[in-house]
Amino acid sequence: MNFLDLFEKQSLIGAHRGDRVHFAENTLSALEGAKNRCNFIEIDTQLSKDGIAIIMHDATLERTTNVTKLKEFAHKKPFRVCDFTLKELEKLDYGTWFKGVPEPLLTLHQALRFIKQNKLFLNLEIKDMHNTFEDTQVIQTLMREIHETDTHQQLLISSFRHQYLKLCKPLPTAALVENKHPHNLVHYLKKLKVDAYHFNKKLVCETKIKHLRERGFFINIYTLNDPNEAKELFSMGVNGIFTDDLDKMASKRYDDAKL
Ligand code: G3P
């Protein structure tokens, strides 16, 4: 079984940045919290200054770490992740900002090991780093981690930077879109050779969903925290949704949602 086989099931629930209602997003605790409470977990990855893949959503560290409180980093404003080495990133606290509970940095390597050990499925979103790193460097780094942890079977790779996706093949991939569907969508997705299409709920259109499903693309929509809204999308043929709130959206256990 690999990630694409998951799509044989209906109404998939993806934990957006882990269980981010109860734990600081994109931390090991957030992964632990989402374990067995969803069909798959979604997290974000980007590279440190010295090219190590870490788990973090924002391009800067201000919102989800204590970086502004540490004098030694004051000169690094606006605190871009790509301006910090792994060693520097390890000095920060990734949890206190949320509910007062300190959390360590989560590297991609650690996240993949967790996914492997727990036989879970993971949607890894690659943040757009084209201003700092060559596409090939980004993908080679990620592929090395995936290879070392032997997690190929458990992953779906997605990105708003679609150039990355072709480089990730033969892994399952999904194109992410926020504001506007690309022109000539089916042709566009075919050229990218993606398996799935992920888009913001504000772009939902039933005709488009049916058309894409008939052409064989899997569809996951973000971000939904209302079960009725999710039900409506599933009835249109959507495969999965991303949610922050597993309590509301995922009432059953997902022991069967394992590799
Ligand atoms: O991958 C789905 C969703 O997470 C995309 O939006 O802003 O959370 O990366 P964002």
CSV table of C-alpha atoms and ligand atoms in Angstrom, one decimal:
chain,number,residue,atom,x,y,z
A,1,MET,CA,0.0,0.0,0.0
A,2,ASN,CA,1.2,3.5,-0.7
A,3,PHE,CA,-0.4,7.0,-0.2
A,4,LEU,CA,-2.3,6.7,-3.5
A,5,ASP,CA,-4.1,3.6,-2.2
A,6,LEU,CA,-5.5,5.7,0.6
A,7,PHE,CA,-7.7,7.4,-2.0
A,8,GLU,CA,-9.6,4.2,-2.4
A,9,LYS,CA,-11.2,5.2,0.9
A,10,GLN,CA,-13.7,8.0,1.0
A,11,SER,CA,-13.9,11.1,3.0
A,12,LEU,CA,-10.3,11.4,4.1
A,13,ILE,CA,-9.3,13.5,7.0
A,14,GLY,CA,-5.9,15.2,7.0
A,15,ALA,CA,-4.5,16.8,10.1
A,16,HIS,CA,-3.3,20.3,9.1
A,17,ARG,CA,0.1,20.9,10.6
A,18,GLY,CA,-0.6,18.0,13.0
A,19,ASP,CA,-3.1,18.3,15.8
A,20,ARG,CA,-2.7,22.1,16.0
A,21,VAL,CA,-5.7,22.7,18.2
A,22,HIS,CA,-4.0,21.0,21.2
A,23,PHE,CA,-0.3,21.3,20.4
A,24,ALA,CA,2.0,23.9,18.8
A,25,GLU,CA,1.7,23.3,15.0
A,26,ASN,CA,4.4,21.3,13.1
A,27,THR,CA,6.0,19.9,16.3
A,28,LEU,CA,6.5,16.3,17.3
A,29,SER,CA,3.8,16.7,19.9
A,30,ALA,CA,1.4,17.8,17.2
A,31,LEU,CA,2.2,14.7,15.2
A,32,GLU,CA,1.8,12.5,18.3
A,33,GLY,CA,-1.6,14.2,19.0
A,34,ALA,CA,-2.8,13.5,15.4
A,35,LYS,CA,-1.7,9.9,15.5
A,36,ASN,CA,-4.7,7.5,15.0
A,37,ARG,CA,-7.1,10.5,14.7
A,38,CYS,CA,-6.9,11.1,11.0
A,39,ASN,CA,-6.2,9.3,7.7
A,40,PHE,CA,-3.0,11.4,7.1
A,41,ILE,CA,-1.0,14.2,8.6
A,42,GLU,CA,0.1,17.3,6.8
A,43,ILE,CA,3.3,19.2,7.7
A,44,ASP,CA,5.5,21.8,6.0
A,45,THR,CA,9.2,21.6,5.3
A,46,GLN,CA,11.9,24.1,4.4
A,47,LEU,CA,15.7,24.4,4.6
A,48,SER,CA,17.9,26.0,7.2
A,49,LYS,CA,20.8,28.3,6.1
A,50,ASP,CA,23.0,25.2,6.1
A,51,GLY,CA,20.6,23.2,4.0
A,52,ILE,CA,19.0,21.0,6.6
A,53,ALA,CA,15.3,20.2,6.2
A,54,ILE,CA,13.2,21.3,9.1
A,55,ILE,CA,9.5,21.4,9.8
A,56,MET,CA,8.0,24.9,9.8
A,57,HIS,CA,5.2,26.7,8.0
A,58,ASP,CA,6.1,30.4,8.0
A,59,ALA,CA,9.1,31.8,6.1
A,60,THR,CA,10.1,33.7,9.3
A,61,LEU,CA,10.4,32.5,12.9
A,62,GLU,CA,8.6,35.3,14.7
A,63,ARG,CA,5.1,33.7,15.0
A,64,THR,CA,5.9,30.2,16.1
A,65,THR,CA,9.2,30.5,18.1
A,66,ASN,CA,10.6,32.7,20.9
A,67,VAL,CA,13.2,34.2,18.5
A,68,THR,CA,12.3,37.8,19.3
A,69,LYS,CA,13.1,37.2,23.0
A,70,LEU,CA,16.7,36.1,22.4
A,71,LYS,CA,19.2,38.9,22.3
A,72,GLU,CA,21.8,36.9,20.4
A,73,PHE,CA,19.5,36.8,17.4
A,74,ALA,CA,18.3,40.5,17.5
A,75,HIS,CA,20.5,41.3,14.5
A,76,LYS,CA,18.8,38.7,12.4
A,77,LYS,CA,15.5,40.5,11.9
A,78,PRO,CA,13.1,39.7,10.1
A,79,PHE,CA,14.2,36.3,11.3
A,80,ARG,CA,13.9,34.3,8.1
A,81,VAL,CA,14.3,30.6,8.6
A,82,CYS,CA,16.8,30.5,5.7
A,83,ASP,CA,19.1,32.9,7.7
A,84,PHE,CA,19.5,30.5,10.6
A,85,THR,CA,21.7,27.4,10.7
A,86,LEU,CA,20.4,24.2,12.2
A,87,LYS,CA,22.5,24.8,15.3
A,88,GLU,CA,20.9,28.2,15.8
A,89,LEU,CA,17.4,26.9,15.1
A,90,GLU,CA,18.0,24.3,17.8
A,91,LYS,CA,18.3,27.0,20.4
A,92,LEU,CA,14.8,28.2,19.9
A,93,ASP,CA,11.6,27.1,21.6
A,94,TYR,CA,8.7,26.1,19.3
A,95,GLY,CA,5.9,25.7,21.8
A,96,THR,CA,5.7,28.3,24.5
A,97,TRP,CA,4.1,30.9,22.1
A,98,PHE,CA,1.1,28.5,21.8
A,99,LYS,CA,0.0,27.2,25.2
A,100,GLY,CA,3.0,27.9,27.3
A,101,VAL,CA,4.5,24.4,26.8
A,102,PRO,CA,8.1,24.4,25.4
A,103,GLU,CA,8.7,22.3,22.3
A,104,PRO,CA,12.0,21.5,20.5
A,105,LEU,CA,12.7,22.0,16.8
A,106,LEU,CA,11.4,19.2,14.6
A,107,THR,CA,13.6,18.3,11.7
A,108,LEU,CA,12.3,16.5,8.6
A,109,HIS,CA,14.4,13.5,9.6
A,110,GLN,CA,12.7,13.2,13.0
A,111,ALA,CA,9.3,13.7,11.5
A,112,LEU,CA,9.9,11.0,8.9
A,113,ARG,CA,11.2,8.6,11.5
A,114,PHE,CA,8.1,9.2,13.5
A,115,ILE,CA,5.9,8.5,10.5
A,116,LYS,CA,7.9,5.3,9.7
A,117,GLN,CA,7.8,4.0,13.3
A,118,ASN,CA,4.0,4.6,13.6
A,119,LYS,CA,3.2,3.4,10.1
A,120,LEU,CA,1.4,6.7,9.3
A,121,PHE,CA,0.7,8.5,6.0
A,122,LEU,CA,2.1,12.0,5.5
A,123,ASN,CA,1.5,14.8,3.1
A,124,LEU,CA,4.7,16.8,3.1
A,125,GLU,CA,4.3,20.3,1.8
A,126,ILE,CA,7.5,21.9,0.5
A,127,LYS,CA,7.6,25.6,1.1
A,128,ASP,CA,8.6,27.8,-1.8
A,129,MET,CA,12.3,28.5,-1.4
A,130,HIS,CA,13.3,29.4,-4.9
A,131,ASN,CA,14.6,32.8,-3.8
A,132,THR,CA,17.3,31.1,-1.6
A,133,PHE,CA,17.9,27.6,-2.9
A,134,GLU,CA,18.1,25.9,-6.3
A,135,ASP,CA,15.1,23.6,-6.9
A,136,THR,CA,17.5,20.7,-7.4
A,137,GLN,CA,19.2,21.3,-4.1
A,138,VAL,CA,15.9,21.4,-2.3
A,139,ILE,CA,14.6,18.2,-3.8
A,140,GLN,CA,17.9,16.3,-3.5
A,141,THR,CA,17.9,17.2,0.2
A,142,LEU,CA,14.4,16.0,0.8
A,143,MET,CA,14.9,12.8,-1.3
A,144,ARG,CA,18.0,11.9,0.7
A,145,GLU,CA,15.9,12.1,3.9
A,146,ILE,CA,13.1,10.1,2.4
A,147,HIS,CA,15.6,7.5,1.2
A,148,GLU,CA,17.4,7.3,4.6
A,149,THR,CA,14.1,6.8,6.5
A,150,ASP,CA,12.6,4.5,3.8
A,151,THR,CA,9.3,6.4,3.9
A,152,HIS,CA,8.5,6.5,0.1
A,153,GLN,CA,5.4,4.4,0.6
A,154,GLN,CA,3.9,6.7,3.2
A,155,LEU,CA,4.2,10.1,1.4
A,156,LEU,CA,2.4,12.5,-0.8
A,157,ILE,CA,4.5,15.5,-1.7
A,158,SER,CA,2.8,18.9,-2.4
A,159,SER,CA,3.8,22.4,-3.1
A,160,PHE,CA,2.6,25.8,-4.3
A,161,ARG,CA,5.9,25.8,-6.3
A,162,HIS,CA,4.9,23.4,-8.9
A,163,GLN,CA,8.4,23.2,-10.4
A,164,TYR,CA,9.4,21.0,-7.4
A,165,LEU,CA,6.8,18.4,-8.2
A,166,LYS,CA,8.2,17.0,-11.4
A,167,LEU,CA,11.5,16.6,-9.7
A,168,CYS,CA,9.9,14.5,-7.0
A,169,LYS,CA,8.7,11.8,-9.3
A,170,PRO,CA,8.1,8.8,-9.0
A,171,LEU,CA,6.7,9.8,-5.6
A,172,PRO,CA,3.0,10.7,-5.5
A,173,THR,CA,2.6,14.5,-5.8
A,174,ALA,CA,-0.1,17.1,-5.5
A,175,ALA,CA,-0.2,20.7,-6.9
A,176,LEU,CA,-1.3,23.3,-4.4
A,177,VAL,CA,-3.3,26.4,-5.3
A,178,GLU,CA,-4.6,29.2,-3.2
A,179,ASN,CA,-6.2,32.0,-5.2
A,180,LYS,CA,-6.9,30.9,-8.8
A,181,HIS,CA,-7.0,27.7,-10.8
A,182,PRO,CA,-4.3,27.5,-13.5
A,183,HIS,CA,-5.6,28.1,-17.0
A,184,ASN,CA,-6.5,24.9,-18.9
A,185,LEU,CA,-6.4,23.0,-15.6
A,186,VAL,CA,-6.5,19.3,-16.7
A,187,HIS,CA,-3.8,19.8,-19.3
A,188,TYR,CA,-1.7,21.8,-16.8
A,189,LEU,CA,-2.0,19.0,-14.1
A,190,LYS,CA,-1.2,16.3,-16.7
A,191,LYS,CA,1.9,18.1,-17.8
A,192,LEU,CA,3.0,18.3,-14.1
A,193,LYS,CA,2.3,14.6,-13.9
A,194,VAL,CA,0.6,15.1,-10.5
A,195,ASP,CA,-1.7,12.6,-8.9
A,196,ALA,CA,-3.7,15.0,-6.8
A,197,TYR,CA,-4.8,18.6,-6.7
A,198,HIS,CA,-5.1,20.6,-3.4
A,199,PHE,CA,-6.9,23.9,-3.3
A,200,ASN,CA,-8.4,26.4,-1.0
A,201,LYS,CA,-12.0,26.0,-0.2
A,202,LYS,CA,-12.8,29.4,-1.6
A,203,LEU,CA,-12.2,28.0,-5.1
A,204,VAL,CA,-14.6,25.1,-4.8
A,205,CYS,CA,-16.8,24.5,-7.8
A,206,GLU,CA,-18.8,21.3,-8.1
A,207,THR,CA,-18.5,21.0,-11.9
A,208,LYS,CA,-14.7,21.4,-11.7
A,209,ILE,CA,-14.5,18.8,-9.0
A,210,LYS,CA,-16.5,16.3,-11.1
A,211,HIS,CA,-14.5,17.0,-14.2
A,212,LEU,CA,-11.1,16.6,-12.4
A,213,ARG,CA,-12.3,13.4,-10.7
A,214,GLU,CA,-13.4,12.0,-14.0
A,215,ARG,CA,-10.0,12.7,-15.4
A,216,GLY,CA,-8.4,10.7,-12.5
A,217,PHE,CA,-7.1,13.4,-10.2
A,218,PHE,CA,-7.6,13.1,-6.5
A,219,ILE,CA,-8.8,16.3,-4.8
A,220,ASN,CA,-8.1,17.5,-1.2
A,221,ILE,CA,-9.4,20.8,0.0
A,222,TYR,CA,-8.0,23.1,2.7
A,223,THR,CA,-8.8,24.2,5.5
A,224,LEU,CA,-12.1,23.1,6.9
A,225,ASN,CA,-13.2,23.0,10.5
A,226,ASP,CA,-17.0,22.6,10.0
A,227,PRO,CA,-18.2,19.0,9.6
A,228,ASN,CA,-21.2,20.0,7.6
A,229,GLU,CA,-19.0,21.9,5.1
A,230,ALA,CA,-16.8,18.8,4.8
A,231,LYS,CA,-19.8,16.5,4.3
A,232,GLU,CA,-21.0,18.8,1.4
A,233,LEU,CA,-17.6,18.6,-0.2
A,234,PHE,CA,-17.4,14.8,0.1
A,235,SER,CA,-20.8,14.6,-1.5
A,236,MET,CA,-19.4,16.5,-4.5
A,237,GLY,CA,-16.7,13.9,-4.9
A,238,VAL,CA,-13.8,15.5,-3.0
A,239,ASN,CA,-11.4,12.8,-1.7
A,240,GLY,CA,-10.1,14.5,1.4
A,241,ILE,CA,-10.0,17.7,3.5
A,242,PHE,CA,-7.4,19.3,5.7
A,243,THR,CA,-8.6,20.3,9.2
A,244,ASP,CA,-7.1,22.0,12.2
A,245,ASP,CA,-9.8,20.5,14.5
A,246,LEU,CA,-9.6,16.8,14.7
A,247,ASP,CA,-12.1,16.8,17.6
A,248,LYS,CA,-14.8,18.1,15.4
A,249,MET,CA,-13.9,16.5,12.1
A,250,ALA,CA,-12.6,13.1,13.1
A,251,SER,CA,-14.8,11.5,15.7
A,252,LYS,CA,-13.7,7.9,15.1
A,253,ARG,CA,-10.3,6.3,15.5
A,254,TYR,CA,-8.1,5.6,12.5
A,255,ASP,CA,-6.2,2.5,13.5
A,256,ASP,CA,-7.0,1.1,10.0
A,257,ALA,CA,-5.4,4.2,8.4
A,258,LYS,CA,-1.9,2.7,8.5
A,259,LEU,CA,0.5,1.4,6.1
B,1,G3P,O1,-1.4,21.8,2.3
B,1,G3P,C1,-2.6,22.4,2.5
B,1,G3P,C2,-2.5,23.7,3.2
B,1,G3P,O2,-1.7,23.5,4.4
B,1,G3P,C3,-2.0,24.8,2.4
B,1,G3P,O3,-2.0,26.0,3.0
B,1,G3P,O4,-0.9,27.9,4.0
B,1,G3P,O5,-1.3,25.9,5.4
B,1,G3P,O6,0.5,25.9,3.6
B,1,G3P,P1,-0.9,26.5,4.1
